[in-house]
Tab-separated table of C-alpha atoms in Angstrom:
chain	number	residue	atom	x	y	z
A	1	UNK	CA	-25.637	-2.057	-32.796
A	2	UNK	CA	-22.735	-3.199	-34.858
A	3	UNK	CA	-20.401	-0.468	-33.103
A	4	UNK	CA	-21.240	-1.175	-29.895
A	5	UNK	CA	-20.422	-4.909	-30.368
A	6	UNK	CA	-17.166	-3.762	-32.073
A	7	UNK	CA	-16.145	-1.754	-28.878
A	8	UNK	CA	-16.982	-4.277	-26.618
A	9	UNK	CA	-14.686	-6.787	-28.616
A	10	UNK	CA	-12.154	-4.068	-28.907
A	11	UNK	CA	-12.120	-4.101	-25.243
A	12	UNK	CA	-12.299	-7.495	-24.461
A	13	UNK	CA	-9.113	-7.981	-26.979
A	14	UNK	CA	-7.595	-5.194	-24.851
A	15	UNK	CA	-8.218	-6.467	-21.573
A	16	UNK	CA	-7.025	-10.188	-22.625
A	17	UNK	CA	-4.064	-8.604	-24.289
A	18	UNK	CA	-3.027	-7.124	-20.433
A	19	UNK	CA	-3.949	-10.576	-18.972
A	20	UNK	CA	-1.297	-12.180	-20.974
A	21	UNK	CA	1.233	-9.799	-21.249
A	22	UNK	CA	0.952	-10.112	-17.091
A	23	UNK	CA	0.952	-13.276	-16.936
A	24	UNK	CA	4.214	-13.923	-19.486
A	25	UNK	CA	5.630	-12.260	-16.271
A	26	UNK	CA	7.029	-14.596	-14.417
A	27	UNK	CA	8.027	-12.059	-11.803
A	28	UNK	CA	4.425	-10.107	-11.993
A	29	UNK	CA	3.237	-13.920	-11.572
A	30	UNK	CA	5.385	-14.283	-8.064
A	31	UNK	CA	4.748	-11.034	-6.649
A	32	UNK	CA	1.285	-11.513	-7.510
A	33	UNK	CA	1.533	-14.651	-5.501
A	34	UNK	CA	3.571	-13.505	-2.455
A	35	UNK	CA	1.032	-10.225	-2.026
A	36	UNK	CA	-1.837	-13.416	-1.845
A	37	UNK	CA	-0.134	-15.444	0.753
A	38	UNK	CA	0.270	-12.551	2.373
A	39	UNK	CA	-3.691	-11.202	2.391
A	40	UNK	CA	-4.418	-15.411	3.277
A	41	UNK	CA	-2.346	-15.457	6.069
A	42	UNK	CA	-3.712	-12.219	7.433
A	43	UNK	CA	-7.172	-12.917	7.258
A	44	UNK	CA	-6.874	-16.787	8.281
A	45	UNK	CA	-4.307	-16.240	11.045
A	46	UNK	CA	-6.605	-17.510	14.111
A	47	UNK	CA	-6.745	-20.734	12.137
A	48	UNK	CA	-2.800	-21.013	11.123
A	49	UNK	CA	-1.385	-19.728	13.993
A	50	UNK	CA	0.014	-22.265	16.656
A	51	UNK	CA	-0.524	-19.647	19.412
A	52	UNK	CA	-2.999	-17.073	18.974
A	53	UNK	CA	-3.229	-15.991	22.055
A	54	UNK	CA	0.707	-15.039	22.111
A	55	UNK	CA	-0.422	-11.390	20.117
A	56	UNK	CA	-1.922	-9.909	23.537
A	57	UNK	CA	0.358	-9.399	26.695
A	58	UNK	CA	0.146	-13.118	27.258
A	59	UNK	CA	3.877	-13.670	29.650
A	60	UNK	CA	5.494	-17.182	29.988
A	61	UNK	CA	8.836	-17.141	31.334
A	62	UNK	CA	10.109	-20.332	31.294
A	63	UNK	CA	9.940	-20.035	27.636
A	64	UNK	CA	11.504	-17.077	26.618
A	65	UNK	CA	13.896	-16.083	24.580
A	66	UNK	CA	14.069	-20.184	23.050
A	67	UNK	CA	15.544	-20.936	19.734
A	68	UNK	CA	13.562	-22.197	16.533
A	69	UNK	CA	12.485	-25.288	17.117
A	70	UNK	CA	9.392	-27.595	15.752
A	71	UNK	CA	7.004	-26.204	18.631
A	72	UNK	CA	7.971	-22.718	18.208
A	73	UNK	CA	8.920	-22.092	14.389
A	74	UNK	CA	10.517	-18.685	14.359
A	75	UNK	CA	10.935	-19.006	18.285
A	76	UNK	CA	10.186	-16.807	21.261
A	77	UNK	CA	10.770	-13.718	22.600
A	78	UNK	CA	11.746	-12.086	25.433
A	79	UNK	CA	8.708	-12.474	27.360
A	80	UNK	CA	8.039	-15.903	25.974
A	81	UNK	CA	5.639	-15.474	23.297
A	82	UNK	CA	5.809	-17.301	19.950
A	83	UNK	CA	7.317	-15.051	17.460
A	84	UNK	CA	5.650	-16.687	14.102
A	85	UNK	CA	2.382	-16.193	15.572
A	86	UNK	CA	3.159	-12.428	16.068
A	87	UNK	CA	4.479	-12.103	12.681
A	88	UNK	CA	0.972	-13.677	10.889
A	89	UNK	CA	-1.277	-11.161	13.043
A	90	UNK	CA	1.890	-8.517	12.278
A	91	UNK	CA	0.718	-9.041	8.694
A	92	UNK	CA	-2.782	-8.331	9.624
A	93	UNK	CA	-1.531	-4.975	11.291
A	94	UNK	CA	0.325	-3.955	8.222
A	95	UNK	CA	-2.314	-4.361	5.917
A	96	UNK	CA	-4.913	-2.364	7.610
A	97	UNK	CA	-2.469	0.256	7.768
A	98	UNK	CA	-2.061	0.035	4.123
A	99	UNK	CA	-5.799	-0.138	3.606
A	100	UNK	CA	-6.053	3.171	5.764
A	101	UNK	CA	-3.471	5.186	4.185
A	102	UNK	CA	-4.740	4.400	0.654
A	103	UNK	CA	-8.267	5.218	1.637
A	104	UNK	CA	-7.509	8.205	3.057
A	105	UNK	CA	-4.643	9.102	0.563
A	106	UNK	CA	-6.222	8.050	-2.914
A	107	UNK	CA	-9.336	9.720	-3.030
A	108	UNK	CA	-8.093	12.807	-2.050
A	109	UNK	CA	-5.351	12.936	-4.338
A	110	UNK	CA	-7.390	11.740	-6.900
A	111	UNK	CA	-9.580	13.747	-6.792
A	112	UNK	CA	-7.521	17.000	-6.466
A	113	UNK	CA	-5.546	15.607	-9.390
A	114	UNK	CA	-8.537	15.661	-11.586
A	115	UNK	CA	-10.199	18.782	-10.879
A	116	UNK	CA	-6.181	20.533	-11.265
A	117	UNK	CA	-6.250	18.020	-14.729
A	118	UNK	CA	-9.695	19.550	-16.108
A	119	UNK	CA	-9.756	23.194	-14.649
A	120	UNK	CA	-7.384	25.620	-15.803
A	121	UNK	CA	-6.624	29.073	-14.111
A	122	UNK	CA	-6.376	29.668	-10.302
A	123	UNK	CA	-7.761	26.251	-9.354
A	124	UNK	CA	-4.914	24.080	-11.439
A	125	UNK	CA	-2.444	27.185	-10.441
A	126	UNK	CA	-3.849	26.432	-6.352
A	127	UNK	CA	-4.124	22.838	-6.318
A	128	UNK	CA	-0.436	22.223	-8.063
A	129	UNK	CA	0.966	25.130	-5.936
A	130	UNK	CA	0.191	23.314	-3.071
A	131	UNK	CA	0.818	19.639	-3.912
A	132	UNK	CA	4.145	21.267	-4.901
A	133	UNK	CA	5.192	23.075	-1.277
A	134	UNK	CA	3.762	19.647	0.565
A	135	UNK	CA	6.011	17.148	-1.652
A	136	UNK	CA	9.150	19.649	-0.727
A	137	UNK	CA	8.761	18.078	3.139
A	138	UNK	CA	10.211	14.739	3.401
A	139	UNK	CA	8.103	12.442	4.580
A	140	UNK	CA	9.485	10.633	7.428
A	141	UNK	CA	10.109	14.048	8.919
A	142	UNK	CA	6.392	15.157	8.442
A	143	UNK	CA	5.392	11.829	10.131
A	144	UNK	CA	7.798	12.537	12.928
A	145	UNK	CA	6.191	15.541	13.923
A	146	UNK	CA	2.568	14.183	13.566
A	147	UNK	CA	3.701	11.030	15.611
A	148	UNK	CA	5.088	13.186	18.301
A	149	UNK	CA	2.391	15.672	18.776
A	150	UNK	CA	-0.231	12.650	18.512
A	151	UNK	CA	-0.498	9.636	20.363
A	152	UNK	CA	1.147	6.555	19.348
A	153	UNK	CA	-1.475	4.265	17.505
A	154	UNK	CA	-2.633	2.814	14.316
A	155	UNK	CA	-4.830	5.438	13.819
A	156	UNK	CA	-2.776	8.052	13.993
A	157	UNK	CA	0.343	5.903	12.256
A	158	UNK	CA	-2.129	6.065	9.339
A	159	UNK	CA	-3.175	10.178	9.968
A	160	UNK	CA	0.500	11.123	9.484
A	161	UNK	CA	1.286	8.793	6.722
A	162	UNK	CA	-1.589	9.931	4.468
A	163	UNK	CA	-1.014	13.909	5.120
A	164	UNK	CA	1.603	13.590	2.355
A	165	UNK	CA	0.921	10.585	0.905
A	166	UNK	CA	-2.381	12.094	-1.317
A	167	UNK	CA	0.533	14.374	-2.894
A	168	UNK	CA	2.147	11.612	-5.598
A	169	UNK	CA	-1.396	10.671	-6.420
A	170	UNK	CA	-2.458	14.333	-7.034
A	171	UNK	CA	0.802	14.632	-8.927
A	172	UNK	CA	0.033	11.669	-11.294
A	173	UNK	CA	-3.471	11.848	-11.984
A	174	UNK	CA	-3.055	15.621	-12.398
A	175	UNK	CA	-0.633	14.681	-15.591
A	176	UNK	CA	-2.923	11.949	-16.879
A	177	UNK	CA	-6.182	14.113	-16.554
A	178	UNK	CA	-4.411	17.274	-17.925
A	179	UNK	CA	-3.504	15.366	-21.211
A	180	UNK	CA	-7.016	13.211	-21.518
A	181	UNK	CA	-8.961	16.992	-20.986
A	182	UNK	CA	-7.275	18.248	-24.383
A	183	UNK	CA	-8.423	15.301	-26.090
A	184	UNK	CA	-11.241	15.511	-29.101
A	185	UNK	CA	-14.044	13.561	-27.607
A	186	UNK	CA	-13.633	15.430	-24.038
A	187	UNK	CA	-13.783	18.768	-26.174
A	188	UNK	CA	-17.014	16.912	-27.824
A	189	UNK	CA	-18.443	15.933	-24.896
A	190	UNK	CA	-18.275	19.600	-23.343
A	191	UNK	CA	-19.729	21.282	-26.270
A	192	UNK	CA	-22.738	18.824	-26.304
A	193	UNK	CA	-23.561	20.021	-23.326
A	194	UNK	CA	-21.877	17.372	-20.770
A	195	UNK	CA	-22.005	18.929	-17.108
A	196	UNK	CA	-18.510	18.658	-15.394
A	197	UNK	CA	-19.296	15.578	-13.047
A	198	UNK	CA	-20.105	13.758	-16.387
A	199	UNK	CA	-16.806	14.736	-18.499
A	200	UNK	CA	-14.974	14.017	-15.028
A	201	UNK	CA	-16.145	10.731	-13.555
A	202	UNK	CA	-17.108	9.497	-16.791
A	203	UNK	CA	-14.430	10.648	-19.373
A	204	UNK	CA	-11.462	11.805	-17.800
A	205	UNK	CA	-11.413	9.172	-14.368
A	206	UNK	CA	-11.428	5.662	-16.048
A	207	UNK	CA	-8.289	6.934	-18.108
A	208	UNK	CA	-6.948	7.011	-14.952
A	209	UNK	CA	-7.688	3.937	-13.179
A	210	UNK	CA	-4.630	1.971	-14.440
A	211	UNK	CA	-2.199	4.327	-13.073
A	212	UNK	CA	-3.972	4.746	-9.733
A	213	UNK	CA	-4.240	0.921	-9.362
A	214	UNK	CA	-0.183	0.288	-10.511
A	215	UNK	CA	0.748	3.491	-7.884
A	216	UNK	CA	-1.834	2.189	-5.181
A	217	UNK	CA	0.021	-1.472	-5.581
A	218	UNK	CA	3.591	-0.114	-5.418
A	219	UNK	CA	2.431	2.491	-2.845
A	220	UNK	CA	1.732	-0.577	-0.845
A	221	UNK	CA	5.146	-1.851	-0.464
A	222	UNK	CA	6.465	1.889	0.847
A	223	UNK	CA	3.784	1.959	3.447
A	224	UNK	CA	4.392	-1.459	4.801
A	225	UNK	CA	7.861	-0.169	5.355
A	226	UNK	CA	7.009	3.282	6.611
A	227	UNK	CA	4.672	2.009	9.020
A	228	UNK	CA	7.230	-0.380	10.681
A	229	UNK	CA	9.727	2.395	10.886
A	230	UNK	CA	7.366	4.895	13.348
A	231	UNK	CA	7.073	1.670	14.790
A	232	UNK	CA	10.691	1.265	15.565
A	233	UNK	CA	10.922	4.476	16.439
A	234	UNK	CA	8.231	4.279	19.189
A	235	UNK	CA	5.949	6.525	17.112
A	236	UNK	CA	3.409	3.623	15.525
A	237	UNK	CA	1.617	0.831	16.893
A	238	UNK	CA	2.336	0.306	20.414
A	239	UNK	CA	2.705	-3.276	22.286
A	240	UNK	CA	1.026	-5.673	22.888
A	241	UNK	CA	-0.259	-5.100	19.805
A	242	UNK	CA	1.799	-7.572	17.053
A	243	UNK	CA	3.739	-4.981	15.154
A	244	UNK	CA	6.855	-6.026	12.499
A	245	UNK	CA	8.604	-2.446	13.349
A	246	UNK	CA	8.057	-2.833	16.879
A	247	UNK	CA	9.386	-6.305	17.225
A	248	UNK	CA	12.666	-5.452	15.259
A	249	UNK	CA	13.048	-3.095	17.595
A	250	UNK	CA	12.966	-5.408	20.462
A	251	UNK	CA	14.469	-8.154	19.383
A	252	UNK	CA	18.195	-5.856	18.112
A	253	UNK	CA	18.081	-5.478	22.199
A	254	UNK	CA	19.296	-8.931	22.054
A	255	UNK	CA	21.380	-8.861	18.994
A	256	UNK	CA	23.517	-10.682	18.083
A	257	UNK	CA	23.208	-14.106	19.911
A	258	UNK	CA	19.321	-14.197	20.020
A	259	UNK	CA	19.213	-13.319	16.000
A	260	UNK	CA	15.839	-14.879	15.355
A	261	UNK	CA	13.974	-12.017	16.974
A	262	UNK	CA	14.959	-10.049	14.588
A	263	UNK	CA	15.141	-12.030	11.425
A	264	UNK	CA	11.408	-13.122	11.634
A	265	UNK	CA	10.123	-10.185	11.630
A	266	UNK	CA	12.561	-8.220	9.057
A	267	UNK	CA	12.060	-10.852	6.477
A	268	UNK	CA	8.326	-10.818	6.773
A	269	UNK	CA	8.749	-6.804	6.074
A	270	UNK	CA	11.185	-7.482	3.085
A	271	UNK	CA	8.672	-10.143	2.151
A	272	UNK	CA	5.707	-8.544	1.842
A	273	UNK	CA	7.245	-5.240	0.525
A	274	UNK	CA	9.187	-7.327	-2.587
A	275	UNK	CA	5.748	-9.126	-3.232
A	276	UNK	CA	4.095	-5.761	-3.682
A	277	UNK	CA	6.930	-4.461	-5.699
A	278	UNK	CA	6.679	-7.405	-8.459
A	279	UNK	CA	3.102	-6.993	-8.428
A	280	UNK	CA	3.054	-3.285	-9.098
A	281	UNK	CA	5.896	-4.042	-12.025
A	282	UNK	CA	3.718	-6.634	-13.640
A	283	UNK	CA	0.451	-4.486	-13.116
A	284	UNK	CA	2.749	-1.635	-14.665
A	285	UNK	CA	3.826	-4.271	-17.858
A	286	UNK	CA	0.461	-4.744	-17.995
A	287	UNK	CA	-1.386	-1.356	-18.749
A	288	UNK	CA	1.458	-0.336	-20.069
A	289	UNK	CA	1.551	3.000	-18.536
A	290	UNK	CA	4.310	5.395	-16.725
A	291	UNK	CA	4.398	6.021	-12.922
């Protein structure tokens, strides 16, 4: 009984120890705060919004095209809809991408990581052979190609972002479960008679779980940015649908004299992808681990 209570004080002291080596971070502490404003204005932004009907093909044009002003914060665009309104719900967009990537990308190269990690022989020699020839295509070409054979959509924005995204979590996990396998109590463990699920999900995956959430945080940011480029390009979410990408791309058709079209919506993509960056550096401060 005396052991257990140790442990659980051990980890307690260890988990407290993160908390305030995080939050001595005054940058972690930002990020971590820009990322929440972020998710808050997303999932609140019927109620913040001044126009909330502007994110469908609403058309007024007697307003378009108007400067900043105290009705119409970030101003219009082209077709007269208010452009901070599109950029809250734009959020929105960008984070279910995000969400859909990650589930589609993190589980899969998770768990390819670990059984490469724990098996040895023609299963670690397949698995890494293969998350090797699929991280030799660049991404952005690979999503290209997916976006032009497929039709332009969230969905599919998030199809051809995940089909190499699964590869730098198979990578990392695959060196983090490789080194926990060859530790004593994993050898224990097997020898007692522990079935596979058990040394895997049990053993080997929670070693894991701080580099999967610091990757998943940072991997955030680069999605948020890949996303709104097959956007610009035509190849992601298509209008009326509130999109950053797609509303840089329409408002540099008016560059440079109506700038605002395209300053509210690049600075809500540099936003959110710096928050998501200083968060993933504290998270990384934190546990204390390489990614």
């Amino acid at each position: 009984m005396s052991s257990v209570m140790e442990e659980q004080v051990e980890v307690l002291s260890a988990r407290r120890m993160a908390w305030l080596r995080f939050r001595a971070n005054p940058v972690a502490v930002i990020g971590a705060l820009m990322v929440a404003s972020v998710i808050l204005a997303a999932i609140f932004a019927p109620l913040i919004t001044t126009f909330p009907d502007h994110v469908g093909a609403v058309i007024d044009f007697r307003n378009k095209n108007s400067a900043p002003d105290a009705v119409n914060w970030f101003g219009t665009d082209k077709v007269g809809r208010d452009i901070f309104s599109r950029v809250i719900f734009g959020f929105r967009v960008s984070l279910l991408l995000v969400l859909g990537v990650l589930a589609i990308a993190v589980p899969i190269g998770a768990g390819l990581g670990l059984l490469a990690g724990y098996f040895t022989g023609w299963v670690e020699t397949l698995i890494t052979g293969f998350t090797n020839v699929m991280l030799a295509i660049p991404p952005l070409v690979m999503a290209l190609a997916v976006g032009n054979v497929l039709t332009p959509s969230l969905t599919n924005a998030m199809i051809a972002i995940a089909l190499l995204w699964w590869t730098w979590h198979a990578r990392l996990v695959y060196r983090v479960s490789k080194s926990v396998a060859a530790e004593d109590y994993v050898e224990a463990a097997r020898l007692a008679g522990a079935s596979h699920l058990h040394i895997l999900f049990r053993e080997i995956l929670p070693n894991c779980i701080a580099v999967i959430s610091v990757k998943t945080t940072l991997d955030a940011a680069f999605i948020i940015l890949f996303g709104a480029t097959l956007s610009f390009l035509g190849l992601g979410v298509q209008p009326p649908t509130p999109d950053l990408g797609t509303m840089v791309a329409d408002g540099r058709q008016l560059l440079p004299e109506l700038w605002w079209g395209v300053v509210a919506p690049g600075f809500a993509i540099f936003y959110a992808t710096l928050g998501f960056n200083l968060l993933g550096d504290g998270l990384r401060d934190m546990f204390d681990v390489e990614v």
